[in-house]
Short mmCIF file of C-alpha atoms and ligand atoms in Angstrom, two decimals:
data_model
loop_
_atom_site.label_atom_id
_atom_site.label_comp_id
_atom_site.label_asym_id
_atom_site.label_seq_id
_atom_site.Cartn_x
_atom_site.Cartn_y
_atom_site.Cartn_z
CA UNK B 1 -46.04 -0.96 -23.86
CA UNK B 2 -42.98 -2.72 -25.24
CA UNK B 3 -40.38 -1.11 -22.97
CA UNK B 4 -42.23 -2.30 -19.87
CA UNK B 5 -40.78 -5.77 -19.85
CA UNK B 6 -37.14 -4.72 -20.25
CA UNK B 7 -37.65 -1.94 -17.70
CA UNK B 8 -39.18 -4.35 -15.21
CA UNK B 9 -36.49 -6.90 -15.93
CA UNK B 10 -33.68 -4.39 -15.50
CA UNK B 11 -35.23 -3.07 -12.28
CA UNK B 12 -35.34 -6.62 -10.95
CA UNK B 13 -31.76 -7.16 -12.08
CA UNK B 14 -30.63 -3.97 -10.35
CA UNK B 15 -32.44 -4.94 -7.15
CA UNK B 16 -30.68 -8.30 -7.19
CA UNK B 17 -27.31 -6.68 -8.01
CA UNK B 18 -27.70 -4.26 -5.09
CA UNK B 19 -29.10 -6.63 -2.44
CA UNK B 20 -28.55 -10.23 -3.61
CA UNK B 21 -26.10 -11.95 -1.31
CA UNK B 22 -24.47 -13.87 -4.14
CA UNK B 23 -24.55 -11.04 -6.72
CA UNK B 24 -21.13 -10.06 -8.03
CA UNK B 25 -22.18 -7.12 -10.19
CA UNK B 26 -20.55 -4.53 -7.90
CA UNK B 27 -17.64 -6.75 -6.94
CA UNK B 28 -17.51 -10.32 -5.73
CA UNK B 29 -19.02 -11.11 -2.32
CA UNK B 30 -18.51 -14.25 -0.32
CA UNK B 31 -21.59 -15.48 1.48
CA UNK B 32 -20.58 -18.93 2.69
CA UNK B 33 -17.54 -21.15 3.18
CA UNK B 34 -16.89 -24.75 2.18
CA UNK B 35 -19.72 -27.17 2.86
CA UNK B 36 -17.18 -29.96 3.41
CA UNK B 37 -16.03 -28.73 6.82
CA UNK B 38 -18.32 -28.49 9.89
CA UNK B 39 -17.30 -24.87 10.42
CA UNK B 40 -19.40 -21.76 10.84
CA UNK B 41 -18.59 -18.07 11.29
CA UNK B 42 -20.51 -15.96 13.76
CA UNK B 43 -20.42 -12.31 12.65
CA UNK B 44 -21.60 -9.15 14.42
CA UNK B 45 -22.30 -5.87 12.62
CA UNK B 46 -22.69 -2.24 13.75
CA UNK B 47 -20.41 -2.33 16.80
CA UNK B 48 -18.65 -1.63 18.90
CA UNK B 49 -21.39 -0.54 21.31
CA UNK B 50 -21.73 -0.43 25.07
CA UNK B 51 -23.23 -3.93 24.82
CA UNK B 52 -20.25 -5.50 23.02
CA UNK B 53 -18.63 -6.73 26.30
CA UNK B 54 -21.72 -8.87 26.98
CA UNK B 55 -21.22 -10.63 23.66
CA UNK B 56 -17.47 -10.98 24.31
CA UNK B 57 -18.18 -12.55 27.68
CA UNK B 58 -20.37 -15.29 26.14
CA UNK B 59 -17.82 -16.00 23.39
CA UNK B 60 -15.01 -16.17 25.98
CA UNK B 61 -16.99 -18.53 28.19
CA UNK B 62 -17.31 -20.99 25.29
CA UNK B 63 -13.88 -20.13 23.81
CA UNK B 64 -15.24 -19.41 20.34
CA UNK B 65 -13.97 -16.75 17.93
CA UNK B 66 -16.17 -14.39 15.91
CA UNK B 67 -15.84 -11.58 13.39
CA UNK B 68 -17.03 -8.06 14.18
CA UNK B 69 -17.86 -5.75 11.24
CA UNK B 70 -17.40 -2.41 12.96
CA UNK B 71 -18.42 1.10 11.93
CA UNK B 72 -15.55 3.60 12.01
CA UNK B 73 -17.66 6.17 13.87
CA UNK B 74 -18.40 3.63 16.62
CA UNK B 75 -14.71 2.72 16.82
CA UNK B 76 -13.81 6.42 17.20
CA UNK B 77 -16.48 6.70 19.93
CA UNK B 78 -15.50 3.51 21.81
CA UNK B 79 -11.86 2.74 20.85
CA UNK B 80 -11.16 0.73 24.01
CA UNK B 81 -13.95 -1.70 23.09
CA UNK B 82 -12.60 -2.11 19.55
CA UNK B 83 -9.21 -2.94 21.09
CA UNK B 84 -10.87 -5.36 23.51
CA UNK B 85 -12.49 -7.23 20.60
CA UNK B 86 -9.11 -7.60 18.88
CA UNK B 87 -7.28 -8.49 22.12
CA UNK B 88 -9.78 -11.31 22.75
CA UNK B 89 -8.67 -12.92 19.47
CA UNK B 90 -11.65 -11.98 17.32
CA UNK B 91 -11.42 -10.61 13.80
CA UNK B 92 -12.49 -7.08 12.91
CA UNK B 93 -14.05 -6.23 9.56
CA UNK B 94 -14.97 -2.89 7.95
CA UNK B 95 -18.68 -1.93 7.97
CA UNK B 96 -18.21 1.65 6.60
CA UNK B 97 -17.64 4.76 8.70
CA UNK B 98 -21.18 6.06 9.28
CA UNK B 99 -23.42 3.18 8.08
CA UNK B 100 -25.00 4.96 5.08
CA UNK B 101 -27.03 3.33 2.32
CA UNK B 102 -24.45 3.21 -0.45
CA UNK B 103 -26.93 3.23 -3.35
CA UNK B 104 -27.13 6.42 -5.44
CA UNK B 105 -23.88 7.64 -3.84
CA UNK B 106 -20.81 8.72 -5.78
CA UNK B 107 -17.73 6.47 -6.04
CA UNK B 108 -15.82 9.16 -4.11
CA UNK B 109 -18.34 9.10 -1.24
CA UNK B 110 -18.22 5.29 -1.10
CA UNK B 111 -14.44 5.12 -1.08
CA UNK B 112 -14.27 7.82 1.61
CA UNK B 113 -16.68 5.83 3.84
CA UNK B 114 -14.59 2.68 3.51
CA UNK B 115 -11.26 4.47 3.91
CA UNK B 116 -12.29 6.40 7.03
CA UNK B 117 -13.49 3.18 8.68
CA UNK B 118 -10.30 1.39 7.65
CA UNK B 119 -8.19 4.21 9.13
CA UNK B 120 -10.16 4.38 12.40
CA UNK B 121 -9.92 0.61 12.94
CA UNK B 122 -6.21 0.51 12.08
CA UNK B 123 -5.44 3.54 14.27
CA UNK B 124 -7.22 2.18 17.35
CA UNK B 125 -6.58 -1.54 17.08
CA UNK B 126 -3.25 -1.67 15.24
CA UNK B 127 -4.42 -3.52 12.13
CA UNK B 128 -6.65 -2.70 9.16
CA UNK B 129 -9.38 -5.17 8.18
CA UNK B 130 -9.28 -7.50 5.19
CA UNK B 131 -13.06 -7.91 4.93
CA UNK B 132 -15.89 -5.49 4.20
CA UNK B 133 -19.60 -5.91 4.78
CA UNK B 134 -21.85 -3.31 3.12
CA UNK B 135 -24.31 -1.48 5.40
CA UNK B 136 -27.79 -2.98 4.87
CA UNK B 137 -26.09 -5.40 2.46
CA UNK B 138 -26.45 -2.75 -0.26
CA UNK B 139 -23.75 -2.47 -2.97
CA UNK B 140 -23.43 0.20 -5.66
CA UNK B 141 -21.30 1.41 -8.56
CA UNK B 142 -17.79 2.24 -7.39
CA UNK B 143 -17.84 -0.12 -4.41
CA UNK B 144 -15.79 -2.80 -6.17
CA UNK B 145 -13.08 -0.29 -7.08
CA UNK B 146 -13.01 1.18 -3.55
CA UNK B 147 -12.62 -2.33 -2.10
CA UNK B 148 -9.78 -3.15 -4.49
CA UNK B 149 -7.96 0.08 -3.65
CA UNK B 150 -8.23 -0.61 0.07
CA UNK B 151 -7.46 -4.33 -0.19
CA UNK B 152 -10.91 -5.31 1.07
CA UNK B 153 -12.95 -8.36 0.10
CA UNK B 154 -16.74 -8.29 0.48
CA UNK B 155 -18.63 -10.67 2.75
CA UNK B 156 -22.39 -11.02 2.95
CA UNK B 157 -24.03 -13.79 4.98
CA UNK B 158 -25.68 -17.19 4.70
CA UNK B 159 -28.23 -16.50 7.44
CA UNK B 160 -29.27 -13.16 8.91
CA UNK B 161 -30.86 -13.16 12.36
CA UNK B 162 -33.23 -10.17 12.11
CA UNK B 163 -32.11 -9.55 15.69
CA UNK B 164 -33.09 -5.88 15.41
CA UNK B 165 -36.82 -6.59 15.17
CA UNK B 166 -37.57 -10.11 16.39
CA UNK B 167 -37.67 -11.91 19.73
CA UNK B 168 -34.61 -13.77 21.02
CA UNK B 169 -36.19 -17.23 20.69
CA UNK B 170 -37.19 -16.49 17.07
CA UNK B 171 -33.69 -15.25 16.24
CA UNK B 172 -32.09 -18.29 17.87
CA UNK B 173 -34.50 -20.71 16.13
CA UNK B 174 -34.02 -19.06 12.75
CA UNK B 175 -30.24 -19.32 12.93
CA UNK B 176 -30.20 -22.76 14.48
CA UNK B 177 -32.57 -24.12 11.79
CA UNK B 178 -30.47 -22.72 8.95
CA UNK B 179 -26.95 -23.40 10.30
CA UNK B 180 -25.04 -25.64 7.87
CA UNK B 181 -21.40 -26.41 7.14
CA UNK B 182 -19.71 -23.21 5.98
CA UNK B 183 -22.51 -20.89 7.11
CA UNK B 184 -21.81 -17.24 7.82
CA UNK B 185 -24.26 -16.10 10.51
CA UNK B 186 -25.10 -12.39 10.82
CA UNK B 187 -26.12 -10.72 14.10
CA UNK B 188 -25.60 -7.20 15.49
CA UNK B 189 -23.75 -6.01 18.61
CA UNK B 190 -24.82 -2.42 17.80
CA UNK B 191 -27.65 -0.65 16.00
CA UNK B 192 -26.06 1.50 13.30
CA UNK B 193 -24.54 4.53 15.15
CA UNK B 194 -26.89 4.55 18.13
CA UNK B 195 -25.39 5.30 21.55
CA UNK B 196 -26.18 2.64 24.18
CA UNK B 197 -28.40 0.61 21.82
CA UNK B 198 -30.67 -2.06 23.22
CA UNK B 199 -29.18 -5.30 21.91
CA UNK B 200 -30.67 -7.52 24.61
CA UNK B 201 -32.26 -9.76 21.97
CA UNK B 202 -28.88 -10.35 20.32
CA UNK B 203 -27.15 -11.13 23.62
CA UNK B 204 -29.88 -13.58 24.63
CA UNK B 205 -29.87 -15.24 21.19
CA UNK B 206 -26.06 -15.66 21.33
CA UNK B 207 -26.31 -17.08 24.86
CA UNK B 208 -28.65 -19.79 23.56
CA UNK B 209 -27.08 -20.38 20.17
CA UNK B 210 -23.39 -20.90 20.96
CA UNK B 211 -23.79 -23.98 23.22
CA UNK B 212 -26.51 -25.34 20.91
CA UNK B 213 -24.33 -25.12 17.80
CA UNK B 214 -21.26 -26.51 19.63
CA UNK B 215 -23.36 -29.45 20.76
CA UNK B 216 -24.33 -30.10 17.14
CA UNK B 217 -20.65 -30.46 16.29
CA UNK B 218 -19.98 -27.14 14.58
CA UNK B 219 -16.70 -25.43 15.11
CA UNK B 220 -16.64 -21.64 15.16
CA UNK B 221 -14.11 -19.82 12.99
CA UNK B 222 -13.31 -16.25 12.02
CA UNK B 223 -14.31 -15.21 8.50
CA UNK B 224 -10.64 -15.39 7.40
CA UNK B 225 -10.30 -18.92 8.66
CA UNK B 226 -13.69 -20.04 7.27
CA UNK B 227 -12.99 -18.66 3.79
CA UNK B 228 -9.22 -19.32 3.69
CA UNK B 229 -8.78 -22.45 5.82
CA UNK B 230 -5.15 -22.94 4.80
CA UNK B 231 -3.94 -19.55 6.05
ZN1 ZN M 1 -25.10 -2.71 9.65
#
């Protein structure tokens, strides 16, 4: 029976290392900015998708920037939308090429996923990302090295909206309740690699949240600005 405790403990440790937003086992991840400034970063994963313009329209109406963690395969499929995101002044991050779970994958596979996304984004928008968000928030052996080789820094989130399986008012309430100085808020303008995904919940949540958070005195910043306010 003796090995049970260490085995259970190491399984729990591994689970935390893989999924924990503040775990640095597979490379350091940022999950919030300074609590001293009333700034927040709105981030969108899994795009671009056919619904991305609806999100861009809301952000433009309120003149707020955001950060879009795009999948390389979606950028190759919808390059004009990736360019539109950049042209509107938003930041683009790397969210892997094909949105795989990175656990139990080889370091070569992981680096290839990150590099192909980096190349697709740079080719279509003119600049390679500085930030990486792991698909499903899952990190694994070899990810830290791949990030270093590609000049990427990992970003998780302070609050995730569960916008893929909850109602818009629940998503908006969840984020609004947890928004604090320095918070990184995670929503989705796509659904992994799906074509024409239904992201109506996300769009509706963003429509409600942006004016609400502005009214509370928060200022929206890109991830770069939130985490490196002097640059
Ligand atoms: Zn994702």
